[in-house]
Structure formats: C-alpha cells, structure tokens
Amino acid sequence: MTELSRLAVLGAGHAGPVIARLAIKAGHPVAIATSGDPDDIALITELVIPGARPLWAADAVADADIVVLAIPLHRFLDIDPGLLNGKLVVDAMNYWPASDGVLRPFTGGGSSEVVARRLAGSTVVKALNHIGYHELEDRTRPAGAPDRRAAGVAGEDPAAVAAIAVLVDRMGYDPVRLASLRAGRVLQPGGPVFGTVLTRPEFERAVRDDARSLT
Ligand SMILES: NC(=O)c1ccc[n+]([C@@H]2O[C@H](COP(=O)([O-])OP(=O)(O)OC[C@H]3O[C@@H](n4cnc5c(N)ncnc54)[C@H](OP(=O)(O)O)[C@@H]3O)[C@@H](O)[C@H]2O)c1
C-alpha cells in the first residue's frame, strides 16, 4: 500500500484537533504542534487526538508533506515564512477582527491571498476553514452517501488543489475545487458558504450565485 501524506497540524485549539482526528481516521500520519513545548500538550493529545504526535512546530513541519495552519490569523504573523518553505500549506484560517483585532493587510480582501504572498516559498491551498469545528467532525460521510456535504478547496496550483481535494474526500467531504485563492474568497467569513454545511449542488449553486465568483 502506498504511504499516505504526512500532516503537520499547527494549532491545538478548537479546529486543529478536529482536523488532526479526521486525518488520522483517514489513515494519515499526523503531528500536532502549538507555538510552545510539545510536552505541554502530550497528555491532552493522547486523550483527545489518539495517534497524533505532539512535536515542536519546526520538527512537525520538517517531517510533513502537508502543513495545516489552524492558528488564529494574528498569530500567523509570528511565524517565520522560511519555516514553511517548499511545503504544501493548507490555510484553514479566517480573518476574524473580533478576536484577531484589526489586521491591516487582511482588511477588505482575500485572507489566503495575503497568506500566500507572505508564504512565497510555499504552495498555499485554502481549505477546511469554512465549517465550524463541531460540524466538521459530525458531518463527515463516506463517498457516495446521499447526505454527504461539500467542502471548498481553492488554490492556484492544480496539483496542490488536487492533493488537498483527495485529503478532504478521505476526511469525509465532497471537495469542490475553486481555481484560485481569489475565487476562494467565497469560503471566507461573509462569503456564501461560510458557516454552512451544504451538499455539493447547494454549495455549487451558492458559489455560482455569489457576486464574488464573477470577479
Ligand atoms: N473554531 C472553528 O470552528 C474553526 C473552524 C475552521 C477554521 N477555524 C480557523 O482556525 C484558526 C484557529 O481557530 P481555533 O478556534 O482553533 O483557535 P484557538 O482555539 O484559539 O486555538 C489556536 C491554537 O493555535 C496555537 N498557536 C498559536 N500560534 C501558533 C504558532 N505560531 N504555531 C503553532 N501553533 C500556534 C495555539 O497554541 P499556543 O497559543 O499554545 O501556541 C492554539 O493551540 C482560526 O483562524 C479560525 O478562524 C476555526
């Protein structure tokens, strides 16, 4: 059997552990990290994300094929972009001024486009950001299930988008590919699919009807 891609999930708050659990369930080796000492999350990881390896962020990233950013956007600005050089990065973050504060670079545009510009040495795909963490876990369904829901996957690099679409599919969602990070603005807060869990036809219709997809 071919070995599945190794994930590093940065962030062990609400979203990170759910993403890690879904990836483990899908058969991927997963490491999880915060900004601090992995010993601090060793016990909770064992209890809440059995099978995940708590590591220092740099070690988790070094060992990973795919790095998932599940940290508050204002904390993302602390990350040295060099750490993620050459990596396929899933941006699962959202700009949330109420908790992030006002972050000038992220005001009025696509947050993942700013993330991608900052991570110029990485390939950035926007995914796993638009479904709340409770639902993200509860709404998974196997491929072909009549009530399977959709999840958006946006990026400029078709091979990277395809790889993350496979991951999303294995996690239990119908991936809907969007051909650029700009098109992926529909996935962010204020967009037509943010915070909703839709079937693929509903998702595609919502995206099609949204003015953002025409720009
Ligand atoms: N909550 C949801 O339902 C949901 C769903 C999808 C996407 N998202 C998005 O995911 C992001 C995180 O949300 P959340 O609700 O999970 O936040 P949260 O509960 O506040 O957790 C944030 C986590 O990020 C870690 N962290 C901060 N800086 C880090 C760094 N430089 N390297 C590694 N880890 C770091 C924190 O640990 P330390 O402070 O100990 O470092 C903490 O474990 C947000 O952008 C949010 O919009 C959230």
mmCIF file of C-alpha atoms and ligand atoms in Angstrom:
data_model
loop_
_atom_site.group_PDB
_atom_site.id
_atom_site.type_symbol
_atom_site.label_atom_id
_atom_site.label_comp_id
_atom_site.label_asym_id
_atom_site.label_seq_id
_atom_site.Cartn_x
_atom_site.Cartn_y
_atom_site.Cartn_z
ATOM 1 C CA MET A 1 0.000 0.000 0.000
ATOM 2 C CA THR A 2 1.318 3.484 -0.801
ATOM 3 C CA GLU A 3 2.085 5.560 2.231
ATOM 4 C CA LEU A 4 -0.311 8.459 2.701
ATOM 5 C CA SER A 5 0.961 12.004 3.020
ATOM 6 C CA ARG A 6 2.184 13.081 6.445
ATOM 7 C CA LEU A 7 0.409 16.013 8.017
ATOM 8 C CA ALA A 8 1.619 18.632 10.446
ATOM 9 C CA VAL A 9 -1.249 20.479 12.074
ATOM 10 C CA LEU A 10 -0.179 23.791 13.595
ATOM 11 C CA GLY A 11 -2.684 24.746 16.264
ATOM 12 C CA ALA A 12 -4.182 22.614 19.012
ATOM 13 C CA GLY A 13 -7.178 24.744 19.949
ATOM 14 C CA HIS A 14 -10.662 24.149 18.534
ATOM 15 C CA ALA A 15 -10.062 23.447 14.850
ATOM 16 C CA GLY A 16 -6.617 21.784 14.892
ATOM 17 C CA PRO A 17 -7.530 18.679 16.919
ATOM 18 C CA VAL A 18 -10.631 18.020 14.792
ATOM 19 C CA ILE A 19 -8.633 18.287 11.567
ATOM 20 C CA ALA A 20 -5.964 16.040 13.095
ATOM 21 C CA ARG A 21 -8.533 13.424 14.167
ATOM 22 C CA LEU A 22 -10.166 13.352 10.730
ATOM 23 C CA ALA A 23 -6.773 12.941 9.061
ATOM 24 C CA ILE A 24 -5.784 10.127 11.419
ATOM 25 C CA LYS A 25 -9.122 8.416 10.805
ATOM 26 C CA ALA A 26 -8.371 8.709 7.086
ATOM 27 C CA GLY A 27 -5.082 6.887 7.662
ATOM 28 C CA HIS A 28 -2.583 9.762 7.558
ATOM 29 C CA PRO A 29 0.338 10.058 9.957
ATOM 30 C CA VAL A 30 -0.259 13.299 11.891
ATOM 31 C CA ALA A 31 1.901 15.525 14.062
ATOM 32 C CA ILE A 32 0.432 18.412 16.024
ATOM 33 C CA ALA A 33 2.126 21.497 17.398
ATOM 34 C CA THR A 34 1.475 24.757 19.170
ATOM 35 C CA SER A 35 3.908 27.637 19.433
ATOM 36 C CA GLY A 36 5.305 26.030 22.574
ATOM 37 C CA ASP A 37 6.756 22.899 24.120
ATOM 38 C CA PRO A 38 5.147 19.662 22.870
ATOM 39 C CA ASP A 39 5.416 18.222 26.393
ATOM 40 C CA ASP A 40 2.713 20.697 27.381
ATOM 41 C CA ILE A 41 0.203 19.051 25.032
ATOM 42 C CA ALA A 42 1.424 15.438 25.316
ATOM 43 C CA LEU A 43 -1.280 14.243 27.721
ATOM 44 C CA ILE A 44 -4.156 16.095 26.089
ATOM 45 C CA THR A 45 -3.026 14.866 22.688
ATOM 46 C CA GLU A 46 -3.024 11.282 23.914
ATOM 47 C CA LEU A 47 -6.556 11.715 25.239
ATOM 48 C CA VAL A 48 -8.110 13.890 22.547
ATOM 49 C CA ILE A 49 -6.168 13.040 19.391
ATOM 50 C CA PRO A 50 -5.003 9.469 19.908
ATOM 51 C CA GLY A 51 -2.375 8.578 17.334
ATOM 52 C CA ALA A 52 -1.138 12.139 16.780
ATOM 53 C CA ARG A 53 2.463 13.011 17.632
ATOM 54 C CA PRO A 54 2.993 16.205 19.593
ATOM 55 C CA LEU A 55 6.137 17.885 18.293
ATOM 56 C CA TRP A 56 7.828 21.255 18.221
ATOM 57 C CA ALA A 57 6.350 23.149 15.276
ATOM 58 C CA ALA A 58 9.644 23.151 13.366
ATOM 59 C CA ASP A 59 10.010 19.371 13.758
ATOM 60 C CA ALA A 60 6.393 18.731 12.786
ATOM 61 C CA VAL A 61 6.794 20.844 9.657
ATOM 62 C CA ALA A 62 10.166 19.376 8.700
ATOM 63 C CA ASP A 63 8.681 15.904 8.726
ATOM 64 C CA ALA A 64 5.452 16.768 6.871
ATOM 65 C CA ASP A 65 4.221 16.650 3.275
ATOM 66 C CA ILE A 66 1.240 18.855 4.129
ATOM 67 C CA VAL A 67 1.120 21.566 6.784
ATOM 68 C CA VAL A 68 -2.283 22.704 8.036
ATOM 69 C CA LEU A 69 -2.422 26.168 9.567
ATOM 70 C CA ALA A 70 -5.144 26.091 12.234
ATOM 71 C CA ILE A 71 -3.992 29.038 14.282
ATOM 72 C CA PRO A 72 -5.549 32.462 14.808
ATOM 73 C CA LEU A 73 -4.620 34.707 11.902
ATOM 74 C CA HIS A 74 -2.979 37.313 14.135
ATOM 75 C CA ARG A 75 -0.656 34.589 15.466
ATOM 76 C CA PHE A 76 0.191 33.538 11.899
ATOM 77 C CA LEU A 77 2.081 36.797 11.589
ATOM 78 C CA ASP A 78 4.550 35.459 14.220
ATOM 79 C CA ILE A 79 5.510 32.522 12.008
ATOM 80 C CA ASP A 80 8.771 32.754 10.106
ATOM 81 C CA PRO A 81 7.767 32.111 6.461
ATOM 82 C CA GLY A 82 11.073 30.274 5.977
ATOM 83 C CA LEU A 83 9.777 27.534 8.278
ATOM 84 C CA LEU A 84 7.213 26.603 5.628
ATOM 85 C CA ASN A 85 9.419 26.933 2.552
ATOM 86 C CA GLY A 86 8.787 24.251 -0.044
ATOM 87 C CA LYS A 87 5.713 22.918 1.781
ATOM 88 C CA LEU A 88 2.178 22.371 0.647
ATOM 89 C CA VAL A 89 0.281 24.522 3.142
ATOM 90 C CA VAL A 90 -3.435 24.307 3.870
ATOM 91 C CA ASP A 91 -4.708 27.639 5.091
ATOM 92 C CA ALA A 92 -7.616 26.766 7.386
ATOM 93 C CA MET A 93 -7.552 30.222 8.977
ATOM 94 C CA ASN A 94 -10.070 33.037 8.862
ATOM 95 C CA TYR A 95 -9.762 36.728 9.461
ATOM 96 C CA TRP A 96 -11.949 37.388 12.453
ATOM 97 C CA PRO A 97 -11.497 41.009 13.595
ATOM 98 C CA ALA A 98 -13.490 40.428 16.801
ATOM 99 C CA SER A 99 -10.765 38.102 18.068
ATOM 100 C CA ASP A 100 -7.833 38.890 15.757
ATOM 101 C CA GLY A 101 -8.167 42.653 16.150
ATOM 102 C CA VAL A 102 -7.883 44.795 13.047
ATOM 103 C CA LEU A 103 -5.063 43.449 10.877
ATOM 104 C CA ARG A 104 -4.420 45.957 8.139
ATOM 105 C CA PRO A 105 -3.076 43.550 5.471
ATOM 106 C CA PHE A 106 -6.190 41.399 5.818
ATOM 107 C CA THR A 107 -8.762 44.164 5.617
ATOM 108 C CA GLY A 108 -11.052 44.140 2.608
ATOM 109 C CA GLY A 109 -9.652 41.283 0.525
ATOM 110 C CA GLY A 110 -8.929 37.598 0.495
ATOM 111 C CA SER A 111 -7.079 36.464 3.613
ATOM 112 C CA SER A 112 -5.490 33.458 1.882
ATOM 113 C CA GLU A 113 -4.098 35.681 -0.848
ATOM 114 C CA VAL A 114 -2.249 37.634 1.838
ATOM 115 C CA VAL A 115 -1.138 34.391 3.493
ATOM 116 C CA ALA A 116 0.161 33.110 0.132
ATOM 117 C CA ARG A 117 2.067 36.326 -0.551
ATOM 118 C CA ARG A 118 3.696 36.056 2.860
ATOM 119 C CA LEU A 119 4.485 32.361 2.272
ATOM 120 C CA ALA A 120 6.043 32.964 -1.140
ATOM 121 C CA GLY A 121 8.195 29.838 -0.855
ATOM 122 C CA SER A 122 5.197 27.565 -0.152
ATOM 123 C CA THR A 123 2.205 26.389 -2.136
ATOM 124 C CA VAL A 124 -0.941 27.585 -0.383
ATOM 125 C CA VAL A 125 -4.372 25.993 -0.666
ATOM 126 C CA LYS A 126 -7.388 27.337 1.166
ATOM 127 C CA ALA A 127 -9.485 24.561 2.716
ATOM 128 C CA LEU A 128 -11.088 23.328 5.951
ATOM 129 C CA ASN A 129 -11.764 26.892 7.099
ATOM 130 C CA HIS A 130 -15.452 27.348 6.399
ATOM 131 C CA ILE A 131 -17.100 24.661 8.534
ATOM 132 C CA GLY A 132 -17.265 25.073 12.327
ATOM 133 C CA TYR A 133 -15.188 22.563 14.243
ATOM 134 C CA HIS A 134 -18.139 20.685 15.793
ATOM 135 C CA GLU A 135 -19.866 20.253 12.476
ATOM 136 C CA LEU A 136 -16.620 19.479 10.682
ATOM 137 C CA GLU A 137 -16.416 16.298 12.689
ATOM 138 C CA ASP A 138 -20.118 15.423 12.856
ATOM 139 C CA ARG A 139 -20.966 15.922 9.193
ATOM 140 C CA THR A 140 -18.389 13.587 7.668
ATOM 141 C CA ARG A 141 -19.878 10.903 5.459
ATOM 142 C CA PRO A 142 -18.345 8.234 3.224
ATOM 143 C CA ALA A 143 -18.132 8.878 -0.519
ATOM 144 C CA GLY A 144 -21.481 8.272 -2.188
ATOM 145 C CA ALA A 145 -23.608 8.857 0.938
ATOM 146 C CA PRO A 146 -26.767 10.728 -0.102
ATOM 147 C CA ASP A 147 -26.348 13.320 2.659
ATOM 148 C CA ARG A 148 -22.653 13.901 2.071
ATOM 149 C CA ARG A 149 -21.641 17.556 2.354
ATOM 150 C CA ALA A 150 -19.237 19.633 0.339
ATOM 151 C CA ALA A 151 -16.059 21.439 1.314
ATOM 152 C CA GLY A 152 -14.239 24.006 -0.793
ATOM 153 C CA VAL A 153 -10.628 23.670 -1.891
ATOM 154 C CA ALA A 154 -9.103 26.753 -3.528
ATOM 155 C CA GLY A 155 -5.691 27.492 -4.941
ATOM 156 C CA GLU A 156 -3.624 28.460 -7.949
ATOM 157 C CA ASP A 157 -1.670 25.234 -8.301
ATOM 158 C CA PRO A 158 -3.904 22.493 -9.778
ATOM 159 C CA ALA A 159 -1.729 19.646 -8.473
ATOM 160 C CA ALA A 160 -1.791 21.078 -4.959
ATOM 161 C CA VAL A 161 -5.552 21.623 -5.128
ATOM 162 C CA ALA A 162 -5.965 18.051 -6.354
ATOM 163 C CA ALA A 163 -3.867 16.702 -3.461
ATOM 164 C CA ILE A 164 -5.912 18.580 -0.882
ATOM 165 C CA ALA A 165 -9.146 17.582 -2.615
ATOM 166 C CA VAL A 166 -8.103 13.952 -2.096
ATOM 167 C CA LEU A 167 -7.416 14.679 1.575
ATOM 168 C CA VAL A 168 -10.795 16.393 2.017
ATOM 169 C CA ASP A 169 -12.525 13.495 0.273
ATOM 170 C CA ARG A 170 -10.786 10.974 2.522
ATOM 171 C CA MET A 171 -11.842 13.043 5.527
ATOM 172 C CA GLY A 172 -15.490 12.703 4.532
ATOM 173 C CA TYR A 173 -16.476 15.636 2.315
ATOM 174 C CA ASP A 174 -17.132 16.154 -1.385
ATOM 175 C CA PRO A 175 -14.343 18.512 -2.416
ATOM 176 C CA VAL A 176 -15.403 21.437 -4.597
ATOM 177 C CA ARG A 177 -12.394 22.850 -6.397
ATOM 178 C CA LEU A 178 -12.016 26.582 -6.917
ATOM 179 C CA ALA A 179 -9.388 27.614 -9.421
ATOM 180 C CA SER A 180 -7.671 30.388 -7.446
ATOM 181 C CA LEU A 181 -7.296 31.790 -3.964
ATOM 182 C CA ARG A 182 -9.224 34.795 -5.207
ATOM 183 C CA ALA A 183 -12.123 32.519 -6.151
ATOM 184 C CA GLY A 184 -11.711 31.022 -2.676
ATOM 185 C CA ARG A 185 -12.924 34.280 -1.133
ATOM 186 C CA VAL A 186 -16.378 32.676 -1.230
ATOM 187 C CA LEU A 187 -15.147 30.365 1.553
ATOM 188 C CA GLN A 188 -14.245 33.110 3.989
ATOM 189 C CA PRO A 189 -16.399 34.918 6.571
ATOM 190 C CA GLY A 190 -19.095 36.909 4.794
ATOM 191 C CA GLY A 191 -18.986 34.518 1.840
ATOM 192 C CA PRO A 192 -21.974 32.435 0.723
ATOM 193 C CA VAL A 193 -20.787 29.098 2.114
ATOM 194 C CA PHE A 194 -19.036 30.205 5.285
ATOM 195 C CA GLY A 195 -20.532 28.618 8.397
ATOM 196 C CA THR A 196 -22.975 26.495 6.428
ATOM 197 C CA VAL A 197 -22.706 22.813 5.655
ATOM 198 C CA LEU A 198 -24.139 22.242 2.209
ATOM 199 C CA THR A 199 -24.493 19.388 -0.221
ATOM 200 C CA ARG A 200 -22.439 19.705 -3.393
ATOM 201 C CA PRO A 201 -25.335 21.026 -5.554
ATOM 202 C CA GLU A 202 -26.290 23.541 -2.851
ATOM 203 C CA PHE A 203 -22.662 24.577 -2.457
ATOM 204 C CA GLU A 204 -22.098 24.983 -6.188
ATOM 205 C CA ARG A 205 -25.297 26.985 -6.580
ATOM 206 C CA ALA A 206 -24.399 29.273 -3.674
ATOM 207 C CA VAL A 207 -20.949 29.912 -5.144
ATOM 208 C CA ARG A 208 -22.335 30.454 -8.659
ATOM 209 C CA ASP A 209 -24.911 32.951 -7.410
ATOM 210 C CA ASP A 210 -22.359 34.933 -5.444
ATOM 211 C CA ALA A 211 -21.108 38.162 -6.972
ATOM 212 C CA ARG A 212 -17.547 37.352 -5.869
ATOM 213 C CA SER A 213 -17.346 34.431 -8.283
ATOM 214 C CA LEU A 214 -17.936 36.815 -11.202
ATOM 215 C CA THR A 215 -14.885 38.967 -10.449
HETATM 216 N N1 LIG B 1 -13.093 27.217 15.625
HETATM 217 C C1 LIG B 1 -13.606 26.737 14.466
HETATM 218 O O1 LIG B 1 -14.729 26.182 14.414
HETATM 219 C C2 LIG B 1 -12.794 26.845 13.206
HETATM 220 C C3 LIG B 1 -13.105 26.039 12.111
HETATM 221 C C4 LIG B 1 -12.323 26.142 10.946
HETATM 222 C C5 LIG B 1 -11.270 27.050 10.923
HETATM 223 N N2 LIG B 1 -11.006 27.830 12.012
HETATM 224 C C6 LIG B 1 -9.882 28.777 11.963
HETATM 225 O O2 LIG B 1 -8.765 28.139 12.562
HETATM 226 C C7 LIG B 1 -7.957 29.107 13.227
HETATM 227 C C8 LIG B 1 -7.807 28.675 14.685
HETATM 228 O O3 LIG B 1 -9.071 28.733 15.307
HETATM 229 P P1 LIG B 1 -9.339 27.997 16.698
HETATM 230 O O4 LIG B 1 -10.741 28.316 17.052
HETATM 231 O O5 LIG B 1 -8.909 26.575 16.641
HETATM 232 O O6 LIG B 1 -8.308 28.834 17.635
HETATM 233 P P2 LIG B 1 -7.889 28.541 19.134
HETATM 234 O O7 LIG B 1 -8.865 27.607 19.764
HETATM 235 O O8 LIG B 1 -7.625 29.872 19.753
HETATM 236 O O9 LIG B 1 -6.505 27.739 19.005
HETATM 237 C C9 LIG B 1 -5.380 28.301 18.476
HETATM 238 C C10 LIG B 1 -4.219 27.320 18.586
HETATM 239 O O10 LIG B 1 -3.131 27.825 17.789
HETATM 240 C C11 LIG B 1 -1.927 27.645 18.530
HETATM 241 N N3 LIG B 1 -0.910 28.548 18.002
HETATM 242 C C12 LIG B 1 -0.851 29.889 18.080
HETATM 243 N N4 LIG B 1 0.239 30.354 17.452
HETATM 244 C C13 LIG B 1 0.898 29.266 16.954
HETATM 245 C C14 LIG B 1 2.097 29.093 16.204
HETATM 246 N N5 LIG B 1 2.840 30.140 15.831
HETATM 247 N N6 LIG B 1 2.463 27.829 15.862
HETATM 248 C C15 LIG B 1 1.715 26.771 16.233
HETATM 249 N N7 LIG B 1 0.562 26.875 16.938
HETATM 250 C C16 LIG B 1 0.160 28.112 17.303
HETATM 251 C C17 LIG B 1 -2.357 27.914 19.971
HETATM 252 O O11 LIG B 1 -1.457 27.379 20.895
HETATM 253 P P3 LIG B 1 -0.391 28.288 21.714
HETATM 254 O O12 LIG B 1 -1.061 29.612 21.985
HETATM 255 O O13 LIG B 1 -0.116 27.484 22.947
HETATM 256 O O14 LIG B 1 0.763 28.401 20.822
HETATM 257 C C18 LIG B 1 -3.688 27.133 19.987
HETATM 258 O O15 LIG B 1 -3.447 25.774 20.212
HETATM 259 C C19 LIG B 1 -8.665 30.451 13.087
HETATM 260 O O16 LIG B 1 -8.096 31.196 12.059
HETATM 261 C C20 LIG B 1 -10.094 30.060 12.765
HETATM 262 O O17 LIG B 1 -10.782 31.036 12.005
HETATM 263 C C21 LIG B 1 -11.724 27.723 13.160
#
